[in-house]
Short mmCIF file of C-alpha atoms and ligand atoms in Angstrom, two decimals:
data_model
loop_
_atom_site.label_atom_id
_atom_site.label_comp_id
_atom_site.label_asym_id
_atom_site.label_seq_id
_atom_site.Cartn_x
_atom_site.Cartn_y
_atom_site.Cartn_z
CA MET A 1 115.22 109.78 130.14
CA ALA A 2 111.76 109.64 131.69
CA LYS A 3 110.25 110.14 128.28
CA GLU A 4 112.39 107.30 126.89
CA ARG A 5 111.05 104.94 129.53
CA MET A 6 107.53 105.67 128.40
CA LYS A 7 108.32 104.38 124.94
CA LYS A 8 108.44 100.79 126.02
CA ASN A 9 109.32 99.36 122.62
CA ARG A 10 112.16 101.71 121.88
CA ILE A 11 115.64 100.16 122.26
CA ILE A 12 118.48 102.52 123.15
CA ILE A 13 121.60 101.84 121.10
CA PHE A 14 124.72 102.49 123.18
CA ASP A 15 127.78 102.33 120.96
CA THR A 16 131.11 101.53 122.60
CA THR A 17 133.26 101.16 119.46
CA LEU A 18 135.50 103.97 120.69
CA ARG A 19 135.92 102.46 124.17
CA ASP A 20 135.54 98.67 124.27
CA GLY A 21 136.18 98.41 120.52
CA GLU A 22 139.31 100.49 120.77
CA GLN A 23 140.54 98.11 123.49
CA SER A 24 140.90 95.36 120.86
CA PRO A 25 144.50 94.22 120.57
CA GLY A 26 146.33 95.99 117.73
CA ILE A 27 143.95 98.91 117.35
CA HIS A 28 145.27 102.39 117.68
CA LEU A 29 143.08 105.34 116.79
CA ASN A 30 144.28 108.90 117.07
CA VAL A 31 142.08 111.81 118.13
CA LYS A 32 141.19 112.80 114.56
CA GLU A 33 140.22 109.26 113.63
CA LYS A 34 138.08 108.90 116.77
CA LEU A 35 136.35 112.17 115.96
CA GLU A 36 135.63 110.98 112.45
CA ILE A 37 134.11 107.74 113.74
CA ALA A 38 132.05 109.67 116.31
CA ARG A 39 130.72 111.96 113.58
CA GLN A 40 129.65 108.94 111.56
CA LEU A 41 128.06 107.31 114.64
CA ALA A 42 125.98 110.45 115.10
CA ARG A 43 124.94 110.27 111.44
CA LEU A 44 124.04 106.61 111.96
CA GLY A 45 121.76 107.73 114.77
CA VAL A 46 123.11 105.94 117.85
CA ASP A 47 121.62 107.17 121.13
CA VAL A 48 124.81 107.02 123.16
CA ILE A 49 128.47 107.21 122.14
CA GLU A 50 130.84 105.87 124.77
CA ALA A 51 133.76 107.94 123.59
CA GLY A 52 136.51 106.51 125.77
CA PHE A 53 137.98 105.96 129.22
CA PRO A 54 139.40 109.42 130.05
CA ILE A 55 141.65 108.47 132.99
CA SER A 56 143.38 105.75 130.98
CA SER A 57 145.64 108.06 128.95
CA PRO A 58 146.02 111.74 127.98
CA GLY A 59 145.17 110.80 124.39
CA ASP A 60 141.95 109.13 125.43
CA PHE A 61 141.02 112.13 127.58
CA GLU A 62 141.64 114.50 124.68
CA ALA A 63 139.59 112.39 122.28
CA VAL A 64 136.60 112.25 124.65
CA ARG A 65 136.85 115.99 125.30
CA LYS A 66 136.97 116.79 121.56
CA ILE A 67 134.04 114.49 120.80
CA ALA A 68 132.00 115.95 123.66
CA GLY A 69 132.68 119.46 122.42
CA THR A 70 131.97 118.74 118.77
CA ILE A 71 129.42 116.00 118.22
CA LYS A 72 125.78 116.99 118.58
CA GLY A 73 122.86 114.63 118.94
CA PRO A 74 123.87 111.53 120.88
CA ILE A 75 124.61 111.36 124.60
CA ILE A 76 128.40 111.36 125.04
CA ALA A 77 129.52 108.98 127.77
CA GLY A 78 132.91 108.49 129.41
CA LEU A 79 133.89 105.39 131.37
CA SER A 80 135.23 105.66 134.89
CA ARG A 81 136.32 103.37 137.70
CA ALA A 82 134.55 103.87 141.02
CA LEU A 83 137.18 106.32 142.27
CA ARG A 84 136.82 110.05 142.86
CA GLY A 85 139.86 110.98 140.74
CA ASP A 86 138.60 108.89 137.80
CA ILE A 87 135.10 110.29 137.99
CA GLU A 88 136.27 113.90 138.14
CA ARG A 89 138.61 113.34 135.21
CA CYS A 90 135.77 111.71 133.27
CA TRP A 91 133.54 114.70 133.97
CA GLU A 92 136.25 117.10 132.79
CA ALA A 93 136.23 115.23 129.48
CA VAL A 94 132.46 114.96 128.89
CA LYS A 95 131.12 118.12 130.50
CA GLU A 96 131.04 120.18 127.28
CA ALA A 97 128.69 117.69 125.65
CA GLU A 98 125.10 118.60 124.84
CA LYS A 99 124.09 115.51 126.82
CA PRO A 100 126.96 114.21 128.98
CA ARG A 101 126.94 110.87 130.81
CA ILE A 102 129.31 109.41 133.38
CA HIS A 103 129.52 105.62 133.27
CA VAL A 104 130.90 104.17 136.50
CA PHE A 105 131.83 100.51 136.95
CA ILE A 106 133.18 98.22 139.65
CA GLY A 107 133.75 94.46 139.72
CA THR A 108 131.15 92.72 141.87
CA SER A 109 131.69 88.98 141.28
CA SER A 110 133.60 87.14 144.00
CA VAL A 111 136.48 86.39 141.63
CA HIS A 112 136.81 90.08 140.70
CA ARG A 113 136.33 91.28 144.28
CA GLU A 114 138.86 88.88 145.77
CA SER A 115 141.48 88.62 143.06
CA ILE A 116 141.53 92.17 141.70
CA MET A 117 140.17 94.40 144.44
CA GLN A 118 140.79 92.32 147.61
CA LYS A 119 137.63 93.78 149.05
CA SER A 120 134.58 92.43 150.86
CA GLU A 121 131.03 92.76 149.52
CA LYS A 122 130.42 95.51 152.04
CA GLU A 123 133.44 97.51 150.88
CA ILE A 124 132.53 97.09 147.19
CA LEU A 125 128.95 98.19 147.88
CA LYS A 126 130.19 101.31 149.65
CA MET A 127 132.57 102.17 146.80
CA ALA A 128 129.77 101.74 144.25
CA VAL A 129 127.33 103.90 146.18
CA ASP A 130 129.92 106.61 146.89
CA ALA A 131 131.00 106.65 143.26
CA VAL A 132 127.47 107.07 141.93
CA LYS A 133 126.90 109.91 144.42
CA ILE A 134 130.09 111.69 143.32
CA ALA A 135 129.02 111.35 139.68
CA LYS A 136 125.47 112.45 140.46
CA ASP A 137 126.77 115.63 142.06
CA LEU A 138 128.40 116.43 138.73
CA THR A 139 125.65 115.45 136.29
CA PHE A 140 122.15 114.02 136.09
CA ASP A 141 122.84 111.16 133.67
CA VAL A 142 124.79 108.43 135.51
CA GLU A 143 125.17 104.85 134.35
CA PHE A 144 126.38 102.18 136.73
CA SER A 145 127.80 98.76 135.79
CA PRO A 146 128.46 95.94 138.24
CA MET A 147 131.30 94.40 136.21
CA ASP A 148 131.09 90.61 135.72
CA ALA A 149 127.42 90.78 136.79
CA SER A 150 126.60 87.43 135.18
CA ARG A 151 129.00 85.71 137.63
CA THR A 152 127.98 87.77 140.67
CA GLY A 153 125.91 86.23 143.48
CA PHE A 154 122.27 87.17 142.81
CA ASP A 155 121.42 88.65 146.23
CA PHE A 156 124.52 90.83 146.30
CA LEU A 157 123.91 91.92 142.70
CA CYS A 158 120.36 93.04 143.59
CA GLU A 159 121.59 94.88 146.66
CA VAL A 160 124.22 96.80 144.64
CA ILE A 161 121.67 97.68 141.96
CA GLU A 162 119.08 98.90 144.47
CA LYS A 163 121.53 101.04 146.43
CA THR A 164 123.11 102.59 143.34
CA ILE A 165 119.64 103.49 142.02
CA ASP A 166 118.91 105.10 145.39
CA SER A 167 122.16 107.06 144.98
CA GLY A 168 121.05 108.46 141.64
CA ALA A 169 121.99 106.04 138.84
CA THR A 170 119.71 106.53 135.81
CA THR A 171 120.87 103.51 133.82
CA ILE A 172 121.90 100.15 135.27
CA ASN A 173 123.99 98.05 132.93
CA ILE A 174 124.35 94.29 133.39
CA PRO A 175 127.59 93.20 131.72
CA ASP A 176 128.39 89.65 130.72
CA THR A 177 131.99 90.81 130.87
CA VAL A 178 133.60 87.47 130.01
CA GLY A 179 131.01 86.18 127.54
CA TYR A 180 130.04 83.29 129.80
CA ALA A 181 126.24 83.53 130.03
CA LEU A 182 123.78 81.36 128.11
CA PRO A 183 120.66 82.89 126.55
CA ASP A 184 118.06 81.30 128.85
CA GLU A 185 120.18 81.95 131.90
CA PHE A 186 120.88 85.59 130.98
CA GLY A 187 117.28 86.35 130.04
CA ASN A 188 116.19 84.84 133.32
CA LEU A 189 118.74 86.97 135.20
CA ILE A 190 117.25 90.13 133.67
CA LYS A 191 113.73 88.99 134.56
CA ARG A 192 114.73 88.16 138.15
CA ILE A 193 116.44 91.54 138.55
CA ILE A 194 113.25 93.28 137.42
CA ASP A 195 111.15 91.10 139.77
CA ASN A 196 113.42 91.51 142.79
CA VAL A 197 114.83 95.05 142.75
CA ALA A 198 112.11 97.27 144.22
CA ASN A 199 113.19 100.56 142.55
CA ILE A 200 114.20 99.08 139.17
CA ASN A 201 111.43 100.94 137.30
CA LYS A 202 113.24 104.21 137.99
CA VAL A 203 116.04 103.31 135.57
CA ILE A 204 116.76 102.02 132.08
CA LEU A 205 118.08 98.49 132.28
CA SER A 206 120.99 97.85 129.91
CA VAL A 207 123.10 94.85 128.88
CA HIS A 208 126.69 94.56 127.66
CA CYS A 209 127.42 91.17 126.14
CA HIS A 210 130.69 89.71 124.90
CA ASP A 211 131.05 87.15 122.17
CA ASP A 212 133.53 84.66 123.61
CA LEU A 213 131.13 81.78 122.93
CA GLY A 214 129.46 83.46 119.97
CA LEU A 215 126.43 84.24 122.15
CA ALA A 216 126.55 88.05 122.44
CA MET A 217 123.65 88.47 120.01
CA ALA A 218 121.48 85.70 121.48
CA ASN A 219 122.10 86.94 125.03
CA SER A 220 121.33 90.57 124.18
CA LEU A 221 118.15 89.65 122.33
CA THR A 222 116.90 87.50 125.20
CA ALA A 223 117.69 90.33 127.59
CA ILE A 224 115.55 92.69 125.49
CA LEU A 225 112.69 90.19 125.47
CA ASN A 226 112.94 90.11 129.27
CA GLY A 227 112.91 93.88 129.80
CA ALA A 228 116.32 95.36 128.96
CA ARG A 229 115.89 98.59 126.97
CA GLN A 230 119.49 99.56 126.23
CA VAL A 231 122.06 97.37 124.46
CA GLU A 232 125.76 98.12 124.39
CA CYS A 233 127.40 97.21 121.11
CA THR A 234 130.18 98.03 118.68
CA VAL A 235 130.46 98.46 114.92
CA ASN A 236 131.65 95.20 113.30
CA GLY A 237 131.50 93.58 116.76
CA LEU A 238 134.93 94.92 117.75
CA GLY A 239 136.02 94.71 121.36
CA GLU A 240 138.08 92.89 123.96
CA ARG A 241 138.98 89.31 122.94
CA ALA A 242 136.22 87.94 120.68
CA GLY A 243 134.48 91.29 120.78
CA ASN A 244 131.09 92.72 121.74
CA LEU A 245 127.57 92.47 120.44
CA SER A 246 127.74 93.86 116.91
CA LEU A 247 125.62 96.95 116.32
CA GLU A 248 124.57 96.04 112.79
CA GLU A 249 123.38 92.58 113.82
CA ILE A 250 121.12 93.69 116.67
CA VAL A 251 119.74 96.67 114.74
CA MET A 252 118.93 94.69 111.60
CA THR A 253 117.47 91.80 113.59
CA LEU A 254 115.08 94.17 115.35
CA LYS A 255 114.20 95.71 111.99
CA ALA A 256 113.93 92.54 109.88
CA ARG A 257 111.86 90.76 112.54
CA LYS A 258 109.74 93.63 113.74
CA ASP A 259 106.75 91.39 112.95
CA PHE A 260 107.73 89.08 115.80
CA LEU A 261 109.74 91.27 118.16
CA ASN A 262 108.00 94.65 117.75
CA PHE A 263 110.90 96.85 118.86
CA THR A 264 112.29 99.96 117.20
CA THR A 265 115.58 101.87 117.23
CA LYS A 266 116.52 105.33 116.05
CA ILE A 267 119.21 104.00 113.68
CA ASP A 268 119.29 105.13 110.05
CA THR A 269 120.13 101.67 108.72
CA LYS A 270 121.24 103.03 105.33
CA GLU A 271 124.32 104.40 107.13
CA ILE A 272 125.35 100.96 108.43
CA TYR A 273 127.54 99.89 105.54
CA ARG A 274 129.46 103.15 105.41
CA THR A 275 129.97 103.12 109.17
CA SER A 276 131.22 99.57 109.04
CA ARG A 277 133.68 100.34 106.27
CA LEU A 278 134.96 103.49 107.96
CA VAL A 279 135.59 101.64 111.22
CA GLY A 280 137.22 98.77 109.32
CA HIS A 281 139.53 101.18 107.49
CA LEU A 282 140.53 103.24 110.48
CA THR A 283 141.07 100.34 112.88
CA GLY A 284 142.78 98.13 110.29
CA MET A 285 140.56 95.26 111.47
CA ALA A 286 139.41 93.39 108.38
CA ILE A 287 135.76 92.34 108.12
CA ALA A 288 135.19 88.65 107.34
CA HIS A 289 133.55 88.19 103.95
CA ASN A 290 130.79 86.09 105.51
CA LYS A 291 130.17 88.51 108.42
CA ALA A 292 126.42 89.00 108.94
CA ILE A 293 124.99 92.25 107.48
CA VAL A 294 128.28 93.94 106.48
CA GLY A 295 130.53 91.21 105.01
CA GLU A 296 131.32 91.42 101.29
CA ASN A 297 129.28 88.27 100.69
CA ALA A 298 126.38 89.12 103.00
CA PHE A 299 124.14 89.71 99.99
CA ALA A 300 125.93 87.63 97.35
CA HIS A 301 123.97 84.73 95.91
CA SER A 302 126.00 82.09 94.15
CA SER A 303 123.98 78.90 93.78
CA GLY A 304 122.00 78.66 90.53
CA ILE A 305 118.73 78.00 92.30
CA HIS A 306 119.20 81.02 94.58
CA GLN A 307 120.20 83.33 91.71
CA ASP A 308 117.22 82.20 89.69
CA GLY A 309 114.92 82.86 92.63
CA ILE A 310 116.37 86.30 93.33
CA LEU A 311 115.91 87.34 89.70
CA LYS A 312 112.27 86.28 89.79
CA LYS A 313 111.51 87.78 93.19
CA ARG A 314 114.09 89.11 95.67
CA GLU A 315 112.16 87.91 98.71
CA THR A 316 112.73 84.27 97.69
CA PHE A 317 116.20 84.29 99.21
CA GLU A 318 116.60 87.76 100.73
CA ILE A 319 115.20 88.79 104.12
CA MET A 320 116.39 92.40 103.75
CA THR A 321 117.67 94.40 100.80
CA PRO A 322 121.31 95.42 100.37
CA ALA A 323 120.06 98.99 99.97
CA SER A 324 118.45 98.92 103.42
CA VAL A 325 121.90 98.73 105.02
CA GLY A 326 123.49 101.09 102.50
CA PHE A 327 125.26 98.70 100.13
CA LYS A 328 125.66 100.57 96.86
CA GLU A 329 126.00 99.34 93.33
CA SER A 330 129.40 100.39 92.02
CA LYS A 331 129.02 103.56 89.99
CA ILE A 332 131.51 105.23 87.66
CA ILE A 333 131.66 108.74 88.88
CA LEU A 334 134.81 110.48 87.76
CA THR A 335 137.56 110.34 85.16
CA SER A 336 140.91 112.03 84.64
CA ARG A 337 139.05 114.94 83.07
CA SER A 338 137.12 115.63 86.28
CA GLY A 339 138.10 118.84 87.97
CA LYS A 340 138.76 119.55 91.62
CA HIS A 341 135.27 120.93 92.01
CA ALA A 342 133.69 117.67 90.78
CA VAL A 343 135.81 115.66 93.20
CA LYS A 344 134.88 117.96 96.06
CA HIS A 345 131.20 117.75 95.12
CA ARG A 346 131.15 113.97 94.97
CA LEU A 347 133.05 113.68 98.26
CA GLY A 348 130.48 115.98 99.81
CA GLU A 349 127.70 113.69 98.63
CA LEU A 350 129.56 110.77 100.17
CA GLY A 351 129.68 112.66 103.46
CA TYR A 352 133.28 113.88 103.50
CA GLU A 353 133.94 117.50 104.30
CA LEU A 354 137.54 118.38 103.52
CA ASP A 355 139.44 121.58 104.09
CA LYS A 356 141.36 123.15 101.21
CA ASN A 357 144.65 121.55 102.18
CA GLU A 358 143.15 118.10 102.38
CA LEU A 359 141.32 118.53 99.09
CA ASP A 360 144.56 119.56 97.36
CA ARG A 361 146.31 116.43 98.60
CA ILE A 362 143.41 114.20 97.61
CA TYR A 363 143.20 115.77 94.19
CA VAL A 364 146.86 115.02 93.42
CA PHE A 365 146.27 111.41 94.38
CA PHE A 366 143.02 111.32 92.43
CA LYS A 367 144.69 112.60 89.23
CA GLU A 368 147.42 109.98 89.49
CA LEU A 369 144.81 107.29 89.98
CA ALA A 370 142.52 108.54 87.22
CA ASP A 371 145.43 108.56 84.74
CA LYS A 372 146.14 104.91 85.48
CA LYS A 373 142.62 103.69 85.95
CA LYS A 374 140.37 105.72 83.61
CA GLU A 375 137.22 105.25 85.71
CA VAL A 376 137.17 106.18 89.37
CA PHE A 377 134.40 104.65 91.49
CA ASP A 378 132.92 105.89 94.76
CA GLU A 379 134.77 103.12 96.58
CA ASP A 380 138.08 104.28 95.07
CA LEU A 381 137.44 107.81 96.22
CA GLU A 382 136.50 106.70 99.72
CA THR A 383 139.62 104.55 99.93
CA ILE A 384 141.81 107.48 98.93
CA VAL A 385 140.21 109.79 101.47
CA GLN A 386 140.30 107.30 104.30
CA GLY A 387 143.88 106.33 103.46
CA GLU A 388 145.27 109.79 102.86
CA ILE A 389 143.39 112.06 105.22
CA SER A 390 142.44 110.12 108.29
CA THR A 391 145.91 109.42 109.49
CA ILE A 392 148.54 110.79 111.75
CA PRO A 393 151.05 113.35 110.52
CA GLU A 394 153.51 111.99 107.99
CA VAL A 395 157.06 111.76 109.32
CA PHE A 396 158.46 110.04 106.23
CA HIS A 397 156.75 110.59 102.89
CA LEU A 398 157.13 108.18 99.97
CA LYS A 399 158.65 110.04 97.00
CA TYR A 400 159.57 107.16 94.76
CA ILE A 401 159.72 103.38 94.66
CA HIS A 402 161.20 101.09 92.05
CA VAL A 403 161.29 97.32 92.41
CA THR A 404 162.67 94.64 90.15
CA SER A 405 161.58 91.07 90.60
CA GLY A 406 160.90 87.98 88.59
CA SER A 407 161.47 84.25 88.58
CA GLN A 408 165.17 84.61 87.60
CA THR A 409 166.21 87.72 89.53
CA VAL A 410 166.90 88.66 93.12
CA PRO A 411 164.10 91.05 94.10
CA THR A 412 165.60 94.50 94.68
CA ALA A 413 163.94 97.73 95.76
CA THR A 414 165.05 101.32 95.47
CA VAL A 415 163.12 103.72 97.68
CA LYS A 416 163.24 107.46 98.06
CA LEU A 417 161.71 108.97 101.21
CA GLU A 418 161.32 112.55 102.28
CA LYS A 419 161.43 113.80 105.86
CA LYS A 420 160.72 117.50 106.14
CA GLU A 421 163.06 118.95 103.50
CA GLU A 422 165.54 116.08 103.61
CA VAL A 423 165.52 113.34 100.98
CA PHE A 424 166.84 109.81 101.67
CA GLU A 425 167.46 107.12 99.12
CA ASP A 426 168.55 103.53 99.58
CA ALA A 427 168.23 100.07 98.08
CA ALA A 428 168.02 96.51 99.42
CA CYS A 429 167.32 92.95 98.31
CA GLY A 430 164.64 90.71 99.78
CA ASP A 431 162.87 87.38 99.53
CA GLY A 432 160.22 88.98 97.34
CA PRO A 433 159.38 92.45 96.03
CA VAL A 434 157.41 93.44 99.13
CA ASP A 435 160.13 92.16 101.44
CA ALA A 436 162.75 94.11 99.45
CA ALA A 437 160.67 97.30 99.73
CA TYR A 438 160.18 96.82 103.47
CA ARG A 439 163.86 96.15 104.09
CA THR A 440 164.75 99.33 102.24
CA ILE A 441 162.26 101.35 104.29
CA ASP A 442 163.72 99.80 107.47
CA ARG A 443 167.22 100.87 106.41
CA ILE A 444 166.21 104.46 105.78
CA THR A 445 163.96 104.97 108.80
CA GLY A 446 166.04 102.98 111.28
CA VAL A 447 162.88 101.24 112.49
CA LYS A 448 162.72 97.48 112.23
CA GLY A 449 159.09 96.47 112.19
CA GLU A 450 158.09 92.85 112.64
CA LEU A 451 155.31 92.12 110.16
CA LEU A 452 152.46 90.41 112.03
CA ASP A 453 149.76 90.60 109.42
CA TYR A 454 149.49 91.56 105.77
CA SER A 455 146.30 91.66 103.74
CA LEU A 456 145.49 92.84 100.24
CA ARG A 457 142.10 93.47 98.75
CA ALA A 458 140.83 94.91 95.51
CA VAL A 459 138.65 97.95 96.18
CA THR A 460 136.55 97.43 93.05
CA SER A 461 136.52 94.79 90.32
CA GLY A 462 138.67 94.75 87.19
CA LYS A 463 142.37 94.26 86.54
CA ASP A 464 143.03 97.96 86.98
CA ALA A 465 141.30 98.03 90.38
CA LEU A 466 142.77 99.98 93.23
CA GLY A 467 144.56 97.57 95.59
CA GLU A 468 144.42 98.29 99.29
CA VAL A 469 146.99 96.81 101.64
CA THR A 470 146.63 96.68 105.41
CA VAL A 471 149.57 95.72 107.58
CA ARG A 472 150.01 95.20 111.30
CA ILE A 473 153.53 95.51 112.61
CA ARG A 474 155.23 95.33 115.97
CA GLU A 475 158.33 97.00 117.26
CA GLY A 476 159.15 96.53 120.94
CA SER A 477 155.93 97.05 122.90
CA ASN A 478 154.18 98.94 120.10
CA THR A 479 151.76 97.24 117.73
CA VAL A 480 150.33 99.44 115.00
CA THR A 481 148.46 99.18 111.74
CA GLY A 482 148.90 100.96 108.44
CA ARG A 483 146.95 101.10 105.19
CA GLY A 484 147.93 102.13 101.73
CA SER A 485 146.36 102.02 98.32
CA SER A 486 147.53 102.15 94.73
CA THR A 487 146.83 100.42 91.44
CA ASP A 488 150.31 98.96 91.96
CA ILE A 489 150.24 96.47 94.83
CA ILE A 490 153.94 96.87 95.64
CA GLU A 491 153.46 100.62 95.98
CA ALA A 492 150.31 100.04 98.06
CA SER A 493 152.33 97.67 100.25
CA ALA A 494 155.07 100.26 100.71
CA ARG A 495 152.56 103.00 101.54
CA ALA A 496 150.84 100.81 104.13
CA TYR A 497 154.14 99.85 105.75
CA LEU A 498 155.37 103.43 105.81
CA LYS A 499 152.15 104.58 107.52
CA ALA A 500 152.72 102.02 110.25
CA ILE A 501 156.41 102.97 110.56
CA ASN A 502 155.42 106.63 110.88
CA LYS A 503 153.13 105.73 113.79
CA ILE A 504 155.98 103.91 115.52
CA VAL A 505 158.32 106.88 115.06
CA LEU A 506 155.69 109.19 116.58
CA LEU A 507 155.02 106.80 119.46
CA LYS A 508 158.74 106.67 120.21
CA GLU A 509 158.98 110.45 120.13
CA LYS A 510 155.94 110.57 122.42
CA MET A 511 154.06 112.59 119.81
CA LEU A 512 151.26 110.03 119.93
CA ASP A 513 149.48 108.66 122.98
CA LYS A 514 148.59 105.12 123.77
MN1 LIG B 1 133.33 95.00 127.65
#
């Protein structure tokens, strides 16, 4: 890290999509999905992947351990409370990494100290110092966060920072845990910390901003201008409540305005769009069309004056090119005549490495799609892969669905599902074709999911486009998401629902952790 400190204009990108992002309500990622995201984060070029909070569940521990053992390049960090048991568990999970990091936190604001911990400043300080020492005995790279720093008394905050640096912390992170800070105030806090903490130049100063007031970006940028050199962020701005600083926004701001800011990152920005889409798919969290950098409309020009300008010279209304963040023009790549080898080759170019089993499954789906659709685009292929491969084991498999509906008939669905070798068939009526399909699936599986959210989007343009449905359902204390795609939106709806139902079945059988 000493070398990093020398490069004064280099900003360290600390991605916490798999930790803070995964804490978003309604998100459930399994180990395989987390690994896939981590692999893409490494390709994107983040400096640090916070892979999870190992003590929080066996599933989280396993995911962090797998990522640490597999992903090369970035530092792999695990989060830990300031308790010996947590820290040792965290170390167990990250120790196989090329570059492991233990990230210890403790609440330092009076409201956190008194209401959550019931501890005095002195006691909190001792816990923080002891925790950093325990971590330091295990590994060199130790990050310490005084949680709720922006609402912590300044003198106490400085004391905690100074003592934890003395105990061996290499990164000090200042979290605006509740998204309360204002840009001037937060920038000033960073400046005052640098001015008042005697040993601050021994560490990288980091910030972790939340977006409750829509100020995560402004606060992080001001912190950088005042001396912070690491920012904690998530893909698509996922995270607790309103989310965290979004990775794509800070990275592209530093790049687009290098003339004014003069900072660099190690991010390969052409990987941004793909990363964003992968995270959107796997988490089931839709991306707003007008979301900066990665929204569908982020580079769409609709007014006549703007379109005219763009055609004459892109710079008239574009501060960065779609290509610079990896937006691709839709390209016809395959047809029903394409063989398995061609599909495998194209998937390889898109960055997907599949084993033989997975490729066989994808190819069956591809052939079905290509027969219906004639031209299969990159986006179609990616949707199939992300929908079919990156999911938990199938408990129930959709064999057949038939729905009748219309303005003069009662919508009725007939569904055939397969579980291991057994085949189940049933039928039910509903308020609409999707409702009828869902009621039938409920009858067969014995799970009654409450539909919280349903969204449908066309993957590419045209009437024969692949439709992708994302659902969020709740049963008891479990909230899960599911995605499905087909050129038939009722079938896509059924596939999405069945994916979610399968997760619930596995959660109930304790085959899945959360
Ligand atoms: Mn947070």
